[in-house]
Amino acid sequence: MADAGTFIDRGKDLSQPLDRLSPDERLKKASNYLRGTIATGLLDRITGAVAADDTRLMKIHGMYQQDDRDLRDERRRQKLEPAYRFMIRVRLPGGVCTPEQWLKLDDLARAHGGGALRLTTRQTFQFHWVLKEEVRETIQGLHEVLLDTIAACGDVSRNVMCAADPEDSALHAEVARAAREVSDHFLPRTRAYHEIWYGEEQVASSGAEEEPIYGATYLPRKFKIGFVVPPSNDIDVYTQDLGFIAVAGPAGLEGFNIAIGGGMGRTENEPLTYARLADVIGYISRDRLVAATEAVMSVQRDYGNRVERNRARFKYTIDDKGLGWIKAEIEARLGAALEPARPFRFVSNGDVFGWRETESGRFNRTLYVESGRLANRPGRSWLDGLRAIARAHRGTFRVTPNQNLIVAGVAAEDRAAIEALLAEHGLAGGGESAIRRNSIACVALPTCGLAMAEAERYLPDILGRIEAILAANGLAEEPITFRISGCPNGCSRPYVAEIALTGRAPGKYNLYLGGGFHGERLARMVRENVGEAEILSVLDDLLGRYARERRRDERLGDFVERIAYLASEQQVPGRISPII
Amino acid sequence: MGHLNPFPADTLDQDQRRQVEALSGSVTPEQARWISGYFAGLEAGIARRSGDSGLPAGAAAALRTLTVLHGGETGNCGGLARAFAAAAADQGLVAQVEDMARYKPRRLREEQDLLVIVSTHGEGDPPQPALDFFEYVEGPKAPKLPQLRYSVLALGDSTYEHYCEAGRRLDRRLEALGATRLAERVECDVDYDETAAQWRAEALALLVAQAGAGCEVSAPADPSFPAAAAYDKRNPFPARIIDKLTIVGRDSTKETRHLELDIAGSGLVYQPGDALGIVARNDAAVVAALLDATGLSGDSDLTVKGEPTTLAEALEGHFEIAITPPRFLDHWAAVTGAAELERLSGDEGKAERQNWLRNHHIVDIVRRFPAKNVDSATFVAGLRPLQPRLYSIASSLSAMPDEAHITLAPVRYQLHGEARHGVASAHLADRSEVGDTLAVYIQPNEQFRLPEDDKAIIMIGAGTGIAPYRAFLQEREARGATGKSWLFFGERNFRSDFLYQTEWQAWLKDGLLGRMDVAFSRDRRGKAYVQHRMLERAADLFAWLEDGAHLYLCGDAARLAPDVHEALISIVAEEGRLRREGAEDYVRALQRGHRYQRDVY
Ligand code: SRM
Ligand SMILES: Cc1cc2nc3c(=O)[nH]c(=O)nc-3n(C[C@H](O)[C@H](O)[C@H](O)COP(=O)(O)OP(=O)(O)OC[C@H]3O[C@@H](n4cnc5c(N)ncnc54)[C@H](O)[C@@H]3O)c2cc1C
Ligand SMILES: Cc1cc2nc3c(=O)[nH]c(=O)nc-3n(C[C@H](O)[C@H](O)[C@H](O)COP(=O)(O)O)c2cc1C
Ligand code: SF4
């Protein structure tokens, strides 16, 4: 690890002239603070798309141009352009919204979003299937209930996560406040969003920097911040670029341990990309939160790789410059050394379902939402059910990092009514296996442009098959984390799951095993690019052995790690660990 | 420049040139020698008539000039006019063939024998290209024509309300101007072959008789010479379907298809703007239903045009068996004696006839008014021969050698609780596959032609009306044409019905297509029709016209065409600060100068 004062190569960062940087950097710079030609592109009637450059800028506005991949080939033959649609991601720090906001989200989903709402792994809502000519209306609808989509995607600080904590302690409330504070502070300041989507007048430039924190080229890459309240690690703090682990004393929240450099995304066959767990580098007191965040983020802003986009995440900046140097640079910007990290302990990264009483005497009900997709389907009128609840509910709704939903702050006397609505609309749950309740699937096909294989649509099937194996081995009640992503980007945070699949091609996946049950350890790849039969056969062997050989209370991930260790002497070194 | 153009520009018009080219490509050396002899003979005739022959002066003076004047939109009249001239030549008469589109009406006062062949279009209107001619002849400036002898052959379609109306009008007007009828007007339905031939024979006989003793009639041409080998309407080419696609997306309310046909080896040549004639067959199921209704057996013997066949085969391949022509009504009234039918076919039923026929196709009439003991021959006597259907060609030979593409909108409707389908469009859409052949020919359309390469074009079309513009742009791309272009397109839904969307996008991107405006009438947002887009762009559109742009309109005749026409007039009035009459004049002048061309159906 390099120490402060070591030579630091600045050949790829912000200090370089623009023409030496990646096209994305030039685009951001030339966009006039994210305006580009978005507004004119919306008026173009010849296409349902916007200009290619604008699609990149629009990410920072919180929307993605996509197309229905199920129809892509069919439409090509029909001499029609792809079926372009927009995905719109709401900014919702900590995943909390009011019943009034819920009702608006529900309206918009029905009117413009193909009748579905998608809960994401970063605790927010996505609309899919929005037509270009309806994007503006959707954004304006959100605005009516004080929601927006600014910075939900793109090279900025993303939706700030915060533990969903079904116990809803006073500590949790303080941490949630902290998360919102950070979210607000690092929001892009450009007026482009207001001009384009709300139709506000362009205000004459005051000459002042439009983006005092970010500057005209924003960050080199997405930057993810999350707050967690031990012992739950529901937000997977080790996968965040910047994670804050709440530390409480007798008087409540005192400060945070800081974890930096987590990230899941990798690219197949590019060894320079990899999943990385965050390092805990120290502790700061609550009052230094914003300053610490700015210090960390500005180091990434100034030193992050802006030449090679696939190496631009903070995790690579840290590995390129050295953790010690980065920490020193952060401390220099903070004007003080970080205190040593305080002790903490995690037990799980999953959700706890059902009713929980909170400190305030109210009740929270956590609902299992398969893959986070809320729609009305036969026997599961989930959107209708939640709309009915939102009309009656006096608390809040909270999206969990596991794509589930909490109806929070229910008075004791309202519980029965809410439970009845849940039952009526097939939302009460309870029948799912333990692995299903601990599963996450990313969106993947048909909307995600990067998907190589199915994820959300495949989850029910593959889980059904794995459940059969578990049942045969008497493991039906065993909580096991299962995560599937349609590509190696890892939006479902698969590399910290006990069993994970990442898509390679239609029907083909990499199989990972052995992630830590509370997100503390990366899984190892045990098969590459295999089909379902092979996956099930490996799992059949593994789960059989697990049932027979596990130690008391030993988690599947830990068991895998133990047998891998035992097997390691016979193993040929290589990327794949054929432990089974 | 590879080789000399064998036809100096002013010798032959494009049409003639194409015919000669097609012919010379298809004849044997022996036939070529025969033809050159034929034309040499003709030339002698021409020299004779123009007075510089060796004939005695008196004989020449006795000869009268003979002009065959035709006016049409889809080429039928032109074809008949040329056939007339050929038949006249056989009789030793030289006839000048003239198209009303280019004919100077003032020349009428010099004409002596005039044979008029004219069709009716729109809703009983004269053909577009003949509008000027009609305006002049029917207007106050028309001269008295006492010197003139004439006869009118009127083409039409008896399923239209104003049957052969243009021909009737002209016939009346020429009489009113003092001309003498050489032979009575003859009206032809879509199966005009025989009727037209009778009129021709009668007129020629009268002309020859009149030419009389003084005229030395040249020897008739050898009747054993076979008709030109080139494929045409009578002799269509079996073109193989090489591609067939539905080009509207899922959830479309349309089912528009794109078909690609292989015409390699056919010698068929077309230009952008031309149409493809397709000879289709009726659906066997529709035939069966009709047989069922009549109680006749499909196996019954029948003779059609001298050929023995069966009733089923005849109904499938020879007759129109869906929509009802008035003649069938008359016929069936006579066969059945049904009072209702008699009333409808008589004067009393005139007002409602048209509408009633639209709602009672042949099978409906036969079911409702069954005839006892009718035989096959009697039954078919009321039917019209099956007509080819035209489809604008959506490709250019320069870009797609040996291929002809079409854009097809299948016709489907409900009648008496049954699903019904258009004859040809359902044949193409439902009963033909890639690899099958279709009987096709080229239907030239001189009234829908690209201008010189450097001229600007404004193309307006809705639905399948976009087809010829695909041909236009393919052609312009192949030729490296530099003229500006602007396309207006309308359909129902943007996401499913934007026909050839990716192709226009590519042309917009590379600049071949300069501008495009689209209107979708059934989108949730911004419902609009093409004329609305034109009005939105009025200033630019007018500026383009002022700069000499050529304007094209293609598609639906009933709704699109009048609305666009109206929009055009108001744009010209507004932007050109003209009163309505002035704007109408401006637009008429565009039409007259061939800068506003329409292909509507
Ligand atoms: C919706 C969501 C998955 C879900 O099922 O919930 C999602 C969906 C997409 N992610 Fe993600 N990501 C989502 C959480 C994540 C996470 C998990 C997390 O942040 O906790 C990760 C891994 C953590 C990380 O960032 O490393 C993640 C790593 C990526 C990557 C890889 C980044 C990298 O560094 O390599 C991409 C691709 C990229 O950015 O180039 C990506 C890109 C995408 C895009 C936008 C595809 C694209 O770029 O075209 C996906 C849209 C699919 C669709 O149709 O909706 N997404 N994505 C999650 C939305 C979170 C949110 O509300 O903001
Ligand atoms: C110059 C020209 C170019 C053309 N270009 C194209 C082209 O590019 N693409 C294209 O698709 N077509 C084109 N057409 C139209 C085409 O030629 C045919 O007319 C069309 O395909 C219908 O033919 P059909 O045999 O399928 O229908 P037909 O069997 O001829 O049936 C059509 C008839 O059905 C009857 N009918 C329709 N709806 C109803 C109803 N609701 N109730 C009762 N009766 C009804 C009407 O009498 C109508 O005339 C063009 C026509 C012309 C003249
Ligand atoms: C769009 C259209 C409208 C027509 N309208 C009439 C009409 O009103 N009355 C009529 O008798 N024939 C009508 N016809 C039939 C034509 O007159 C007939 O097809 C004729 O053979 C065409 O001859 P042409 O090719 O020389 O124009 C119409 C044909 C078309 C394509
Ligand atoms: S993991 Fe890949 S397939 Fe799944 S949503 Fe993320 S980018 Fe798309």
Short mmCIF file of N, CA, C and O in Angstrom, two decimals, chain B residues 255 282 286 320-324 357-364 389 409-426 430:
data_model
loop_
_atom_site.label_atom_id
_atom_site.label_comp_id
_atom_site.label_asym_id
_atom_site.label_seq_id
_atom_site.Cartn_x
_atom_site.Cartn_y
_atom_site.Cartn_z
N GLU B 255 -52.92 -4.63 -40.75
CA GLU B 255 -52.07 -5.80 -40.99
C GLU B 255 -51.30 -5.65 -42.29
O GLU B 255 -51.18 -6.57 -43.08
N ASN B 282 -60.21 -15.84 -56.78
CA ASN B 282 -61.11 -15.82 -55.65
C ASN B 282 -60.80 -16.96 -54.69
O ASN B 282 -60.22 -17.98 -55.06
N VAL B 286 -65.02 -18.96 -50.69
CA VAL B 286 -66.06 -18.02 -51.12
C VAL B 286 -66.83 -18.63 -52.30
O VAL B 286 -68.05 -18.53 -52.38
N GLU B 320 -65.71 -11.84 -61.08
CA GLU B 320 -65.82 -11.15 -59.80
C GLU B 320 -67.05 -11.74 -59.12
O GLU B 320 -68.15 -11.72 -59.68
N ILE B 321 -66.87 -12.27 -57.94
CA ILE B 321 -68.02 -12.92 -57.29
C ILE B 321 -68.37 -12.30 -55.95
O ILE B 321 -69.18 -12.82 -55.21
N ALA B 322 -67.73 -11.19 -55.63
CA ALA B 322 -68.06 -10.59 -54.34
C ALA B 322 -68.96 -9.38 -54.54
O ALA B 322 -70.18 -9.48 -54.40
N ILE B 323 -68.35 -8.23 -54.88
CA ILE B 323 -69.17 -7.04 -55.00
C ILE B 323 -70.08 -7.13 -56.23
O ILE B 323 -69.73 -7.73 -57.24
N THR B 324 -71.26 -6.55 -56.09
CA THR B 324 -72.29 -6.73 -57.09
C THR B 324 -72.33 -5.57 -58.09
O THR B 324 -72.53 -4.43 -57.69
N LEU B 357 -76.53 -2.04 -53.11
CA LEU B 357 -75.56 -2.96 -53.73
C LEU B 357 -74.30 -3.07 -52.89
O LEU B 357 -73.70 -4.13 -52.78
N ARG B 358 -73.93 -1.96 -52.28
CA ARG B 358 -72.73 -1.99 -51.45
C ARG B 358 -72.94 -2.96 -50.28
O ARG B 358 -72.01 -3.63 -49.85
N ASN B 359 -74.15 -3.03 -49.82
CA ASN B 359 -74.43 -3.88 -48.67
C ASN B 359 -74.96 -5.26 -49.04
O ASN B 359 -75.25 -6.06 -48.16
N HIS B 360 -75.15 -5.49 -50.32
CA HIS B 360 -75.59 -6.83 -50.75
C HIS B 360 -74.68 -7.32 -51.84
O HIS B 360 -74.82 -6.94 -52.99
N HIS B 361 -73.75 -8.12 -51.44
CA HIS B 361 -72.86 -8.69 -52.44
C HIS B 361 -73.57 -9.88 -53.07
O HIS B 361 -74.67 -10.24 -52.67
N ILE B 362 -72.93 -10.43 -54.10
CA ILE B 362 -73.63 -11.41 -54.91
C ILE B 362 -74.22 -12.55 -54.07
O ILE B 362 -75.40 -12.89 -54.20
N VAL B 363 -73.40 -13.05 -53.15
CA VAL B 363 -73.88 -14.19 -52.36
C VAL B 363 -75.09 -13.78 -51.50
O VAL B 363 -76.01 -14.58 -51.29
N ASP B 364 -75.08 -12.54 -51.06
CA ASP B 364 -76.19 -12.08 -50.22
C ASP B 364 -77.49 -12.02 -51.03
O ASP B 364 -78.56 -12.35 -50.53
N ARG B 389 -55.86 -6.21 -59.98
CA ARG B 389 -55.80 -5.09 -59.04
C ARG B 389 -54.44 -4.43 -59.16
O ARG B 389 -53.44 -5.11 -59.44
N ALA B 409 -52.35 -3.38 -48.10
CA ALA B 409 -53.26 -3.28 -46.96
C ALA B 409 -54.45 -4.20 -47.22
O ALA B 409 -55.29 -3.89 -48.06
N PRO B 410 -54.50 -5.33 -46.56
CA PRO B 410 -55.59 -6.27 -46.82
C PRO B 410 -56.94 -5.61 -46.53
O PRO B 410 -57.09 -4.89 -45.55
N VAL B 411 -57.89 -5.87 -47.41
CA VAL B 411 -59.24 -5.34 -47.23
C VAL B 411 -60.08 -6.39 -46.52
O VAL B 411 -60.20 -7.52 -46.99
N ARG B 412 -60.59 -6.03 -45.36
CA ARG B 412 -61.43 -6.98 -44.61
C ARG B 412 -62.61 -6.22 -44.05
O ARG B 412 -62.48 -5.08 -43.62
N TYR B 413 -63.74 -6.83 -44.09
CA TYR B 413 -64.92 -6.16 -43.55
C TYR B 413 -65.95 -7.19 -43.16
O TYR B 413 -65.83 -8.37 -43.46
N GLN B 414 -66.95 -6.71 -42.46
CA GLN B 414 -68.04 -7.57 -42.01
C GLN B 414 -69.26 -7.25 -42.85
O GLN B 414 -69.57 -6.09 -43.08
N LEU B 415 -69.95 -8.27 -43.29
CA LEU B 415 -71.19 -8.03 -44.00
C LEU B 415 -72.14 -9.16 -43.64
O LEU B 415 -71.76 -10.34 -43.69
N HIS B 416 -73.34 -8.81 -43.25
CA HIS B 416 -74.34 -9.80 -42.85
C HIS B 416 -73.76 -10.80 -41.86
O HIS B 416 -73.95 -12.01 -42.00
N GLY B 417 -73.03 -10.26 -40.91
CA GLY B 417 -72.51 -11.10 -39.84
C GLY B 417 -71.38 -12.04 -40.25
O GLY B 417 -71.00 -12.92 -39.49
N GLU B 418 -70.86 -11.83 -41.44
CA GLU B 418 -69.77 -12.70 -41.90
C GLU B 418 -68.52 -11.89 -42.13
O GLU B 418 -68.59 -10.74 -42.56
N ALA B 419 -67.37 -12.52 -41.89
CA ALA B 419 -66.11 -11.86 -42.23
C ALA B 419 -65.92 -11.99 -43.74
O ALA B 419 -66.04 -13.08 -44.29
N ARG B 420 -65.65 -10.86 -44.39
CA ARG B 420 -65.40 -10.89 -45.84
C ARG B 420 -64.02 -10.29 -46.11
O ARG B 420 -63.55 -9.45 -45.35
N HIS B 421 -63.46 -10.72 -47.21
CA HIS B 421 -62.11 -10.26 -47.55
C HIS B 421 -62.06 -9.78 -48.98
O HIS B 421 -62.75 -10.31 -49.84
N GLY B 422 -61.20 -8.79 -49.23
CA GLY B 422 -60.98 -8.33 -50.59
C GLY B 422 -60.39 -9.47 -51.41
O GLY B 422 -59.60 -10.26 -50.90
N VAL B 423 -60.75 -9.53 -52.67
CA VAL B 423 -60.31 -10.65 -53.51
C VAL B 423 -58.79 -10.72 -53.60
O VAL B 423 -58.16 -11.70 -53.19
N ALA B 424 -58.21 -9.67 -54.14
CA ALA B 424 -56.78 -9.72 -54.41
C ALA B 424 -55.97 -9.60 -53.13
O ALA B 424 -55.00 -10.32 -52.92
N SER B 425 -56.40 -8.68 -52.28
CA SER B 425 -55.57 -8.47 -51.09
C SER B 425 -55.57 -9.71 -50.20
O SER B 425 -54.56 -10.03 -49.59
N ALA B 426 -56.70 -10.42 -50.14
CA ALA B 426 -56.70 -11.64 -49.32
C ALA B 426 -55.92 -12.75 -50.03
O ALA B 426 -55.27 -13.56 -49.37
N ASP B 430 -53.41 -13.90 -47.50
CA ASP B 430 -53.76 -15.15 -46.82
C ASP B 430 -53.45 -16.41 -47.62
O ASP B 430 -53.31 -17.48 -47.05
#
